[in-house]
Amino acid sequence: MFKKGFNTYKIGKLTINVFTNDIVLVYVGKKGTHIKNIYKRDFFRLSKAVAMTICFIAISSIIIAAIPSSEASAGSSIRGAFIENTNDDEIDTNGFVVYTDNDIKNIEEDEKLKNGLLLSDKTDFSLPSVNVLLKIRTHKVKAGESLNGIAKKYGVSIDTICGSNNLKSYDYVDPGVTLRIPNKDGILCNMKEGNTIAGFASKYKVPVEKILAENNFKNSDFIPKGELIFIPDAKPQNIFSGFLWPAASRKITCNYGWRINPFNSEYNEFHKGMDIGSQYEWVRSTKYGKVTFAGWMGGYGYTVIIAHPDGWKSLYGHLSRIIVQEGQYVKQGQNIAKSGNTGRSTGPHLHFELINKGNHINPKKYLKK
């Protein structure tokens, strides 16, 4: 008989987790936890009833094939292609990853690492430096160079480079193009007929005085056509008050709160974030802030932590690609990474957390779609 939880079906020691695009089978044996993934997309053309029938037939076949009469030889896990960075995991004869009790202990260590970073001064917010004299450099793009690499080299955001050079893509720029790059975040604009400083100030939500302070105009009431104007953005304005939804997808695959551990159905845990079913898509900053961590974080894979004013922090985990660096200031809504499946993950998604003054908060209550 099936015992149903949230998107979970249990048959003895076998647990079936039904996600948006995948079905994950978890078998708990004496030698550890064994997991296998099935793509739902193979059943998309069938009706829901028929799809579930075929699915459970497939599950029965997998159980018979992968679980011998003796539990000592039981073993079946998520496909290696679904778990990145599995070099240290045991692979059985069927080519599946086997999770042991030691793996579960590693998950606890990952949690300690993450919480240690979130509570440390290293990931606290601080205001950007001011009074840096504006300098404009030029850079001729070489074959094989990326905008991300150029931005890191000059210590500015990709937004600054794209906005200052009217580029249309964050991913590609033609070799041979000469870029103009200011030494701080902002946008370089050429004065055109009909433009005014007040108009720039209104468009970019920057005070007129700030624009005047950054530019050495002989006469601010008459700026000749073609004059280069720098619109400072040392402290970008939020698009709106509150927190922006961090991904294009709105599908929540796991909410904040208590849940069954996806790798061990006999282990309950408190999920301190929210999982969004985002498959290798752009992830954006939920609010203006400073990138205080960007790198590998154990079971959370590639992770970014952004510190925001008033004691807030946001965390983005299991990323496949990071395009920001520590110390960089990002706007609300600015792309910072792509979602993925790194670390210990049952499939591509975005793990998102909100923290206020050291306390984890349910993101669903604060996010605006």
mmCIF file of N, CA and C in Angstrom, residues 4-128:
data_model
loop_
_atom_site.group_PDB
_atom_site.id
_atom_site.type_symbol
_atom_site.label_atom_id
_atom_site.label_comp_id
_atom_site.label_asym_id
_atom_site.label_seq_id
_atom_site.Cartn_x
_atom_site.Cartn_y
_atom_site.Cartn_z
ATOM 1 N N LYS A 4 1.341 8.232 1.148
ATOM 2 C CA LYS A 4 1.639 9.459 0.398
ATOM 3 C C LYS A 4 2.013 10.590 1.338
ATOM 4 N N GLY A 5 3.108 11.266 1.027
ATOM 5 C CA GLY A 5 3.502 12.486 1.705
ATOM 6 C C GLY A 5 3.392 13.616 0.718
ATOM 7 N N PHE A 6 4.283 14.647 0.781
ATOM 8 C CA PHE A 6 4.235 15.688 -0.242
ATOM 9 C C PHE A 6 5.074 15.234 -1.436
ATOM 10 N N ASN A 7 4.408 14.946 -2.542
ATOM 11 C CA ASN A 7 5.055 14.466 -3.759
ATOM 12 C C ASN A 7 5.909 13.222 -3.506
ATOM 13 N N THR A 8 5.488 12.425 -2.519
ATOM 14 C CA THR A 8 6.285 11.266 -2.131
ATOM 15 C C THR A 8 5.384 10.040 -1.963
ATOM 16 N N TYR A 9 5.854 8.892 -2.499
ATOM 17 C CA TYR A 9 5.148 7.626 -2.335
ATOM 18 C C TYR A 9 6.130 6.628 -1.754
ATOM 19 N N LYS A 10 5.676 5.830 -0.740
ATOM 20 C CA LYS A 10 6.592 4.922 -0.065
ATOM 21 C C LYS A 10 6.073 3.487 -0.140
ATOM 22 N N ILE A 11 6.955 2.559 -0.569
ATOM 23 C CA ILE A 11 6.647 1.136 -0.594
ATOM 24 C C ILE A 11 7.741 0.443 0.203
ATOM 25 N N GLY A 12 7.487 0.171 1.472
ATOM 26 C CA GLY A 12 8.517 -0.444 2.304
ATOM 27 C C GLY A 12 9.746 0.440 2.401
ATOM 28 N N LYS A 13 10.892 -0.089 1.953
ATOM 29 C CA LYS A 13 12.134 0.659 2.005
ATOM 30 C C LYS A 13 12.395 1.459 0.732
ATOM 31 N N LEU A 14 11.445 1.430 -0.186
ATOM 32 C CA LEU A 14 11.558 2.204 -1.423
ATOM 33 C C LEU A 14 10.711 3.459 -1.322
ATOM 34 N N THR A 15 11.312 4.620 -1.583
ATOM 35 C CA THR A 15 10.585 5.884 -1.600
ATOM 36 C C THR A 15 10.623 6.460 -3.010
ATOM 37 N N ILE A 16 9.451 6.900 -3.503
ATOM 38 C CA ILE A 16 9.343 7.475 -4.840
ATOM 39 C C ILE A 16 9.056 8.964 -4.688
ATOM 40 N N ASN A 17 10.008 9.810 -5.115
ATOM 41 C CA ASN A 17 9.853 11.263 -5.059
ATOM 42 C C ASN A 17 9.493 11.769 -6.453
ATOM 43 N N VAL A 18 8.329 12.406 -6.562
ATOM 44 C CA VAL A 18 7.861 12.912 -7.854
ATOM 45 C C VAL A 18 8.142 14.400 -7.927
ATOM 46 N N PHE A 19 9.072 14.807 -8.824
ATOM 47 C CA PHE A 19 9.420 16.204 -9.016
ATOM 48 C C PHE A 19 8.807 16.717 -10.321
ATOM 49 N N THR A 20 9.098 17.964 -10.636
ATOM 50 C CA THR A 20 8.496 18.585 -11.817
ATOM 51 C C THR A 20 8.841 17.834 -13.096
ATOM 52 N N ASN A 21 10.111 17.509 -13.282
ATOM 53 C CA ASN A 21 10.546 16.894 -14.534
ATOM 54 C C ASN A 21 11.129 15.502 -14.356
ATOM 55 N N ASP A 22 11.230 15.063 -13.108
ATOM 56 C CA ASP A 22 11.899 13.805 -12.855
ATOM 57 C C ASP A 22 11.173 13.018 -11.775
ATOM 58 N N ILE A 23 11.431 11.701 -11.761
ATOM 59 C CA ILE A 23 10.973 10.834 -10.684
ATOM 60 C C ILE A 23 12.222 10.207 -10.080
ATOM 61 N N VAL A 24 12.427 10.383 -8.773
ATOM 62 C CA VAL A 24 13.629 9.889 -8.099
ATOM 63 C C VAL A 24 13.251 8.745 -7.173
ATOM 64 N N LEU A 25 13.918 7.597 -7.353
ATOM 65 C CA LEU A 25 13.689 6.417 -6.525
ATOM 66 C C LEU A 25 14.786 6.340 -5.471
ATOM 67 N N VAL A 26 14.397 6.150 -4.205
ATOM 68 C CA VAL A 26 15.366 6.052 -3.107
ATOM 69 C C VAL A 26 15.142 4.736 -2.385
ATOM 70 N N TYR A 27 16.161 3.866 -2.386
ATOM 71 C CA TYR A 27 16.091 2.595 -1.681
ATOM 72 C C TYR A 27 17.110 2.607 -0.542
ATOM 73 N N VAL A 28 16.666 2.334 0.678
ATOM 74 C CA VAL A 28 17.543 2.335 1.849
ATOM 75 C C VAL A 28 17.858 0.896 2.230
ATOM 76 N N GLY A 29 19.117 0.495 2.049
ATOM 77 C CA GLY A 29 19.554 -0.856 2.385
ATOM 78 C C GLY A 29 20.590 -0.851 3.486
ATOM 79 N N LYS A 30 21.088 -2.024 3.813
ATOM 80 C CA LYS A 30 22.069 -2.123 4.900
ATOM 81 C C LYS A 30 23.388 -1.470 4.546
ATOM 82 N N LYS A 31 23.707 -1.423 3.249
ATOM 83 C CA LYS A 31 24.994 -0.857 2.829
ATOM 84 C C LYS A 31 24.877 0.578 2.370
ATOM 85 N N GLY A 32 23.775 1.221 2.696
ATOM 86 C CA GLY A 32 23.665 2.632 2.342
ATOM 87 C C GLY A 32 22.388 2.950 1.590
ATOM 88 N N THR A 33 22.347 4.179 1.102
ATOM 89 C CA THR A 33 21.187 4.686 0.383
ATOM 90 C C THR A 33 21.467 4.647 -1.112
ATOM 91 N N HIS A 34 20.533 4.131 -1.894
ATOM 92 C CA HIS A 34 20.707 3.951 -3.332
ATOM 93 C C HIS A 34 19.600 4.708 -4.062
ATOM 94 N N ILE A 35 19.997 5.485 -5.051
ATOM 95 C CA ILE A 35 19.058 6.400 -5.694
ATOM 96 C C ILE A 35 19.117 6.256 -7.207
ATOM 97 N N LYS A 36 17.952 6.361 -7.861
ATOM 98 C CA LYS A 36 17.888 6.309 -9.322
ATOM 99 C C LYS A 36 16.912 7.370 -9.818
ATOM 100 N N ASN A 37 17.241 7.986 -10.951
ATOM 101 C CA ASN A 37 16.400 9.030 -11.543
ATOM 102 C C ASN A 37 15.770 8.554 -12.851
ATOM 103 N N ILE A 38 14.497 8.920 -13.067
ATOM 104 C CA ILE A 38 13.790 8.642 -14.320
ATOM 105 C C ILE A 38 13.272 9.959 -14.868
ATOM 106 N N TYR A 39 13.520 10.246 -16.142
ATOM 107 C CA TYR A 39 13.010 11.460 -16.771
ATOM 108 C C TYR A 39 11.504 11.347 -16.995
ATOM 109 N N LYS A 40 10.761 12.364 -16.603
ATOM 110 C CA LYS A 40 9.322 12.380 -16.857
ATOM 111 C C LYS A 40 8.998 12.660 -18.326
ATOM 112 N N ARG A 41 9.959 13.308 -19.014
ATOM 113 C CA ARG A 41 9.647 13.775 -20.358
ATOM 114 C C ARG A 41 9.323 12.625 -21.314
ATOM 115 N N ASP A 42 9.753 11.399 -20.942
ATOM 116 C CA ASP A 42 9.443 10.250 -21.789
ATOM 117 C C ASP A 42 7.956 9.942 -21.806
ATOM 118 N N PHE A 43 7.245 10.525 -20.842
ATOM 119 C CA PHE A 43 5.826 10.219 -20.725
ATOM 120 C C PHE A 43 4.932 11.412 -21.061
ATOM 121 N N PHE A 44 5.524 12.538 -21.558
ATOM 122 C CA PHE A 44 4.761 13.764 -21.760
ATOM 123 C C PHE A 44 3.605 13.622 -22.745
ATOM 124 N N ARG A 45 3.754 12.732 -23.747
ATOM 125 C CA ARG A 45 2.723 12.637 -24.769
ATOM 126 C C ARG A 45 1.530 11.781 -24.328
ATOM 127 N N LEU A 46 1.660 11.137 -23.211
ATOM 128 C CA LEU A 46 0.587 10.291 -22.707
ATOM 129 C C LEU A 46 -0.247 11.044 -21.685
ATOM 130 N N SER A 47 -1.453 10.568 -21.431
ATOM 131 C CA SER A 47 -2.294 11.185 -20.407
ATOM 132 C C SER A 47 -1.688 10.912 -19.051
ATOM 133 N N LYS A 48 -2.149 11.639 -18.077
ATOM 134 C CA LYS A 48 -1.562 11.508 -16.739
ATOM 135 C C LYS A 48 -1.758 10.102 -16.192
ATOM 136 N N ALA A 49 -2.955 9.542 -16.372
ATOM 137 C CA ALA A 49 -3.230 8.212 -15.824
ATOM 138 C C ALA A 49 -2.359 7.162 -16.474
ATOM 139 N N VAL A 50 -2.237 7.216 -17.815
ATOM 140 C CA VAL A 50 -1.426 6.240 -18.527
ATOM 141 C C VAL A 50 0.044 6.416 -18.182
ATOM 142 N N ALA A 51 0.478 7.665 -18.093
ATOM 143 C CA ALA A 51 1.883 7.943 -17.779
ATOM 144 C C ALA A 51 2.266 7.366 -16.420
ATOM 145 N N MET A 52 1.386 7.541 -15.406
ATOM 146 C CA MET A 52 1.690 7.035 -14.073
ATOM 147 C C MET A 52 1.705 5.511 -14.076
ATOM 148 N N THR A 53 0.796 4.889 -14.867
ATOM 149 C CA THR A 53 0.765 3.430 -14.939
ATOM 150 C C THR A 53 2.069 2.882 -15.502
ATOM 151 N N ILE A 54 2.513 3.488 -16.623
ATOM 152 C CA ILE A 54 3.769 3.055 -17.235
ATOM 153 C C ILE A 54 4.939 3.311 -16.292
ATOM 154 N N CYS A 55 4.874 4.447 -15.593
ATOM 155 C CA CYS A 55 5.941 4.816 -14.656
ATOM 156 C C CYS A 55 6.104 3.754 -13.577
ATOM 157 N N PHE A 56 4.985 3.308 -12.985
ATOM 158 C CA PHE A 56 5.067 2.340 -11.905
ATOM 159 C C PHE A 56 5.469 0.962 -12.423
ATOM 160 N N ILE A 57 5.122 0.658 -13.677
ATOM 161 C CA ILE A 57 5.607 -0.587 -14.274
ATOM 162 C C ILE A 57 7.129 -0.535 -14.410
ATOM 163 N N ALA A 58 7.630 0.631 -14.867
ATOM 164 C CA ALA A 58 9.080 0.815 -14.999
ATOM 165 C C ALA A 58 9.758 0.708 -13.650
ATOM 166 N N ILE A 59 9.112 1.271 -12.621
ATOM 167 C CA ILE A 59 9.682 1.219 -11.267
ATOM 168 C C ILE A 59 9.814 -0.226 -10.798
ATOM 169 N N SER A 60 8.764 -1.034 -11.049
ATOM 170 C CA SER A 60 8.798 -2.435 -10.641
ATOM 171 C C SER A 60 9.932 -3.172 -11.328
ATOM 172 N N SER A 61 10.142 -2.855 -12.618
ATOM 173 C CA SER A 61 11.235 -3.485 -13.370
ATOM 174 C C SER A 61 12.586 -3.120 -12.788
ATOM 175 N N ILE A 62 12.720 -1.825 -12.405
ATOM 176 C CA ILE A 62 13.984 -1.350 -11.830
ATOM 177 C C ILE A 62 14.264 -2.039 -10.502
ATOM 178 N N ILE A 63 13.203 -2.204 -9.687
ATOM 179 C CA ILE A 63 13.378 -2.844 -8.379
ATOM 180 C C ILE A 63 13.868 -4.273 -8.548
ATOM 181 N N ILE A 64 13.224 -5.005 -9.497
ATOM 182 C CA ILE A 64 13.597 -6.405 -9.723
ATOM 183 C C ILE A 64 15.029 -6.519 -10.246
ATOM 184 N N ALA A 65 15.386 -5.594 -11.173
ATOM 185 C CA ALA A 65 16.709 -5.662 -11.800
ATOM 186 C C ALA A 65 17.819 -5.173 -10.894
ATOM 187 N N ALA A 66 17.530 -4.133 -10.073
ATOM 188 C CA ALA A 66 18.590 -3.471 -9.315
ATOM 189 C C ALA A 66 18.720 -3.952 -7.892
ATOM 190 N N ILE A 67 17.678 -4.646 -7.338
ATOM 191 C CA ILE A 67 17.730 -5.058 -5.941
ATOM 192 C C ILE A 67 17.690 -6.580 -5.848
ATOM 193 N N PRO A 68 18.822 -7.229 -5.612
ATOM 194 C CA PRO A 68 18.863 -8.681 -5.471
ATOM 195 C C PRO A 68 18.132 -9.120 -4.209
ATOM 196 N N SER A 69 17.982 -10.444 -4.020
ATOM 197 C CA SER A 69 17.266 -10.964 -2.845
ATOM 198 C C SER A 69 17.965 -10.580 -1.566
ATOM 199 N N SER A 70 19.274 -10.468 -1.596
ATOM 200 C CA SER A 70 20.032 -10.065 -0.408
ATOM 201 C C SER A 70 20.267 -8.580 -0.427
ATOM 202 N N GLU A 71 19.946 -7.887 0.671
ATOM 203 C CA GLU A 71 20.142 -6.445 0.734
ATOM 204 C C GLU A 71 21.605 -6.075 0.669
ATOM 205 N N ALA A 72 22.475 -7.053 0.984
ATOM 206 C CA ALA A 72 23.907 -6.741 1.004
ATOM 207 C C ALA A 72 24.404 -6.319 -0.354
ATOM 208 N N SER A 73 23.719 -6.760 -1.433
ATOM 209 C CA SER A 73 24.165 -6.396 -2.772
ATOM 210 C C SER A 73 23.266 -5.361 -3.408
ATOM 211 N N ALA A 74 22.345 -4.807 -2.619
ATOM 212 C CA ALA A 74 21.427 -3.812 -3.173
ATOM 213 C C ALA A 74 22.185 -2.555 -3.538
ATOM 214 N N GLY A 75 21.814 -1.947 -4.685
ATOM 215 C CA GLY A 75 22.483 -0.707 -5.051
ATOM 216 C C GLY A 75 21.982 -0.162 -6.356
ATOM 217 N N SER A 76 21.505 1.081 -6.304
ATOM 218 C CA SER A 76 21.069 1.773 -7.507
ATOM 219 C C SER A 76 20.914 3.219 -7.143
ATOM 220 N N SER A 77 21.426 4.120 -7.949
ATOM 221 C CA SER A 77 21.463 5.517 -7.548
ATOM 222 C C SER A 77 21.184 6.436 -8.707
ATOM 223 N N ILE A 78 21.142 7.704 -8.421
ATOM 224 C CA ILE A 78 20.951 8.699 -9.481
ATOM 225 C C ILE A 78 22.047 8.550 -10.520
ATOM 226 N N ARG A 79 21.696 8.715 -11.788
ATOM 227 C CA ARG A 79 22.662 8.601 -12.870
ATOM 228 C C ARG A 79 23.822 9.573 -12.651
ATOM 229 N N GLY A 80 25.024 9.144 -13.005
ATOM 230 C CA GLY A 80 26.191 10.002 -12.851
ATOM 231 C C GLY A 80 26.013 11.325 -13.551
ATOM 232 N N ALA A 81 25.276 11.327 -14.677
ATOM 233 C CA ALA A 81 25.067 12.563 -15.422
ATOM 234 C C ALA A 81 24.224 13.543 -14.645
ATOM 235 N N PHE A 82 23.467 13.042 -13.656
ATOM 236 C CA PHE A 82 22.607 13.942 -12.882
ATOM 237 C C PHE A 82 23.300 14.466 -11.645
ATOM 238 N N ILE A 83 24.359 13.770 -11.203
ATOM 239 C CA ILE A 83 25.101 14.241 -10.039
ATOM 240 C C ILE A 83 26.478 14.661 -10.508
ATOM 241 N N GLU A 84 26.747 15.966 -10.450
ATOM 242 C CA GLU A 84 28.068 16.446 -10.838
ATOM 243 C C GLU A 84 29.008 16.318 -9.643
ATOM 244 N N ASN A 85 30.302 16.174 -9.930
ATOM 245 C CA ASN A 85 31.312 16.092 -8.880
ATOM 246 C C ASN A 85 31.123 14.842 -8.018
ATOM 247 N N THR A 86 31.032 13.657 -8.634
ATOM 248 C CA THR A 86 30.859 12.423 -7.889
ATOM 249 C C THR A 86 32.137 11.582 -7.895
ATOM 250 N N ASN A 87 33.285 12.230 -8.032
ATOM 251 C CA ASN A 87 34.544 11.496 -8.142
ATOM 252 C C ASN A 87 34.837 10.644 -6.920
ATOM 253 N N ASP A 88 34.353 11.066 -5.728
ATOM 254 C CA ASP A 88 34.653 10.351 -4.500
ATOM 255 C C ASP A 88 33.581 9.329 -4.159
ATOM 256 N N ASP A 89 32.527 9.183 -4.949
ATOM 257 C CA ASP A 89 31.443 8.278 -4.639
ATOM 258 C C ASP A 89 31.714 6.897 -5.245
ATOM 259 N N GLU A 90 31.163 5.870 -4.604
ATOM 260 C CA GLU A 90 31.296 4.500 -5.090
ATOM 261 C C GLU A 90 30.341 4.274 -6.259
ATOM 262 N N ILE A 91 30.813 3.615 -7.318
ATOM 263 C CA ILE A 91 29.981 3.308 -8.484
ATOM 264 C C ILE A 91 29.761 1.803 -8.524
ATOM 265 N N ASP A 92 28.473 1.346 -8.564
ATOM 266 C CA ASP A 92 28.217 -0.088 -8.599
ATOM 267 C C ASP A 92 28.303 -0.619 -10.030
ATOM 268 N N THR A 93 28.040 -1.927 -10.199
ATOM 269 C CA THR A 93 28.198 -2.573 -11.511
ATOM 270 C C THR A 93 27.197 -2.067 -12.538
ATOM 271 N N ASN A 94 26.114 -1.457 -12.089
ATOM 272 C CA ASN A 94 25.121 -0.906 -13.013
ATOM 273 C C ASN A 94 25.446 0.525 -13.424
ATOM 274 N N GLY A 95 26.554 1.056 -12.917
ATOM 275 C CA GLY A 95 26.939 2.415 -13.277
ATOM 276 C C GLY A 95 26.256 3.485 -12.450
ATOM 277 N N PHE A 96 25.697 3.107 -11.293
ATOM 278 C CA PHE A 96 24.981 4.062 -10.463
ATOM 279 C C PHE A 96 25.806 4.442 -9.239
ATOM 280 N N VAL A 97 25.552 5.649 -8.713
ATOM 281 C CA VAL A 97 26.268 6.136 -7.537
ATOM 282 C C VAL A 97 25.612 5.592 -6.276
ATOM 283 N N VAL A 98 26.415 5.057 -5.342
ATOM 284 C CA VAL A 98 25.896 4.511 -4.091
ATOM 285 C C VAL A 98 26.226 5.471 -2.954
ATOM 286 N N TYR A 99 25.212 5.916 -2.209
ATOM 287 C CA TYR A 99 25.409 6.823 -1.093
ATOM 288 C C TYR A 99 25.461 6.042 0.203
ATOM 289 N N THR A 100 26.479 6.297 0.997
ATOM 290 C CA THR A 100 26.663 5.611 2.262
ATOM 291 C C THR A 100 26.308 6.532 3.412
ATOM 292 N N ASP A 101 26.368 5.982 4.631
ATOM 293 C CA ASP A 101 26.102 6.802 5.825
ATOM 294 C C ASP A 101 27.093 7.944 5.924
ATOM 295 N N ASN A 102 28.307 7.738 5.406
ATOM 296 C CA ASN A 102 29.315 8.792 5.428
ATOM 297 C C ASN A 102 28.906 9.973 4.553
ATOM 298 N N ASP A 103 28.212 9.667 3.427
ATOM 299 C CA ASP A 103 27.715 10.746 2.566
ATOM 300 C C ASP A 103 26.714 11.611 3.309
ATOM 301 N N ILE A 104 25.848 10.961 4.100
ATOM 302 C CA ILE A 104 24.850 11.713 4.872
ATOM 303 C C ILE A 104 25.542 12.618 5.891
ATOM 304 N N LYS A 105 26.641 12.125 6.492
ATOM 305 C CA LYS A 105 27.404 12.956 7.431
ATOM 306 C C LYS A 105 28.006 14.163 6.724
ATOM 307 N N ASN A 106 28.422 13.944 5.451
ATOM 308 C CA ASN A 106 28.981 15.063 4.687
ATOM 309 C C ASN A 106 27.959 16.159 4.468
ATOM 310 N N ILE A 107 26.702 15.767 4.311
ATOM 311 C CA ILE A 107 25.634 16.766 4.141
ATOM 312 C C ILE A 107 25.557 17.652 5.382
ATOM 313 N N GLU A 108 25.680 17.060 6.563
ATOM 314 C CA GLU A 108 25.661 17.835 7.806
ATOM 315 C C GLU A 108 26.857 18.783 7.872
ATOM 316 N N GLU A 109 28.032 18.317 7.396
ATOM 317 C CA GLU A 109 29.211 19.178 7.380
ATOM 318 C C GLU A 109 29.019 20.344 6.411
ATOM 319 N N ASP A 110 28.364 20.066 5.261
ATOM 320 C CA ASP A 110 28.076 21.137 4.301
ATOM 321 C C ASP A 110 27.200 22.210 4.933
ATOM 322 N N GLU A 111 26.237 21.771 5.742
ATOM 323 C CA GLU A 111 25.328 22.714 6.402
ATOM 324 C C GLU A 111 26.103 23.599 7.378
ATOM 325 N N LYS A 112 27.058 22.998 8.113
ATOM 326 C CA LYS A 112 27.884 23.769 9.040
ATOM 327 C C LYS A 112 28.731 24.786 8.287
ATOM 328 N N LEU A 113 29.307 24.367 7.139
ATOM 329 C CA LEU A 113 30.126 25.268 6.325
ATOM 330 C C LEU A 113 29.300 26.455 5.847
ATOM 331 N N LYS A 114 28.106 26.161 5.326
ATOM 332 C CA LYS A 114 27.236 27.224 4.805
ATOM 333 C C LYS A 114 26.845 28.202 5.903
ATOM 334 N N ASN A 115 26.378 27.660 7.048
ATOM 335 C CA ASN A 115 25.945 28.544 8.132
ATOM 336 C C ASN A 115 27.103 29.351 8.705
ATOM 337 N N GLY A 116 28.298 28.749 8.723
ATOM 338 C CA GLY A 116 29.465 29.486 9.193
ATOM 339 C C GLY A 116 29.758 30.689 8.314
ATOM 340 N N LEU A 117 29.646 30.507 7.003
ATOM 341 C CA LEU A 117 29.853 31.620 6.067
ATOM 342 C C LEU A 117 28.779 32.688 6.222
ATOM 343 N N LEU A 118 27.523 32.249 6.346
ATOM 344 C CA LEU A 118 26.418 33.206 6.441
ATOM 345 C C LEU A 118 26.498 34.056 7.704
ATOM 346 N N LEU A 119 27.043 33.503 8.782
ATOM 347 C CA LEU A 119 27.120 34.228 10.047
ATOM 348 C C LEU A 119 28.436 34.978 10.230
ATOM 349 N N SER A 120 29.352 34.842 9.284
ATOM 350 C CA SER A 120 30.666 35.472 9.424
ATOM 351 C C SER A 120 30.654 36.909 8.914
ATOM 352 N N ASP A 121 31.642 37.689 9.368
ATOM 353 C CA ASP A 121 31.794 39.071 8.894
ATOM 354 C C ASP A 121 32.130 39.107 7.404
ATOM 355 N N LYS A 122 32.713 38.027 6.905
ATOM 356 C CA LYS A 122 33.130 37.965 5.499
ATOM 357 C C LYS A 122 31.964 38.230 4.547
ATOM 358 N N THR A 123 30.772 37.780 4.938
ATOM 359 C CA THR A 123 29.619 37.924 4.040
ATOM 360 C C THR A 123 28.699 39.074 4.442
ATOM 361 N N ASP A 124 29.183 39.999 5.290
ATOM 362 C CA ASP A 124 28.388 41.166 5.683
ATOM 363 C C ASP A 124 28.413 42.244 4.599
ATOM 364 N N PHE A 125 27.391 43.067 4.599
ATOM 365 C CA PHE A 125 27.290 44.161 3.632
ATOM 366 C C PHE A 125 28.152 45.346 4.065
ATOM 367 N N SER A 126 28.745 46.024 3.084
ATOM 368 C CA SER A 126 29.450 47.274 3.333
ATOM 369 C C SER A 126 29.259 48.167 2.121
ATOM 370 N N LEU A 127 29.265 49.456 2.329
ATOM 371 C CA LEU A 127 29.039 50.404 1.242
ATOM 372 C C LEU A 127 30.236 50.451 0.293
ATOM 373 N N PRO A 128 29.988 50.733 -0.980
ATOM 374 C CA PRO A 128 31.103 50.847 -1.940
ATOM 375 C C PRO A 128 31.966 52.056 -1.628
#
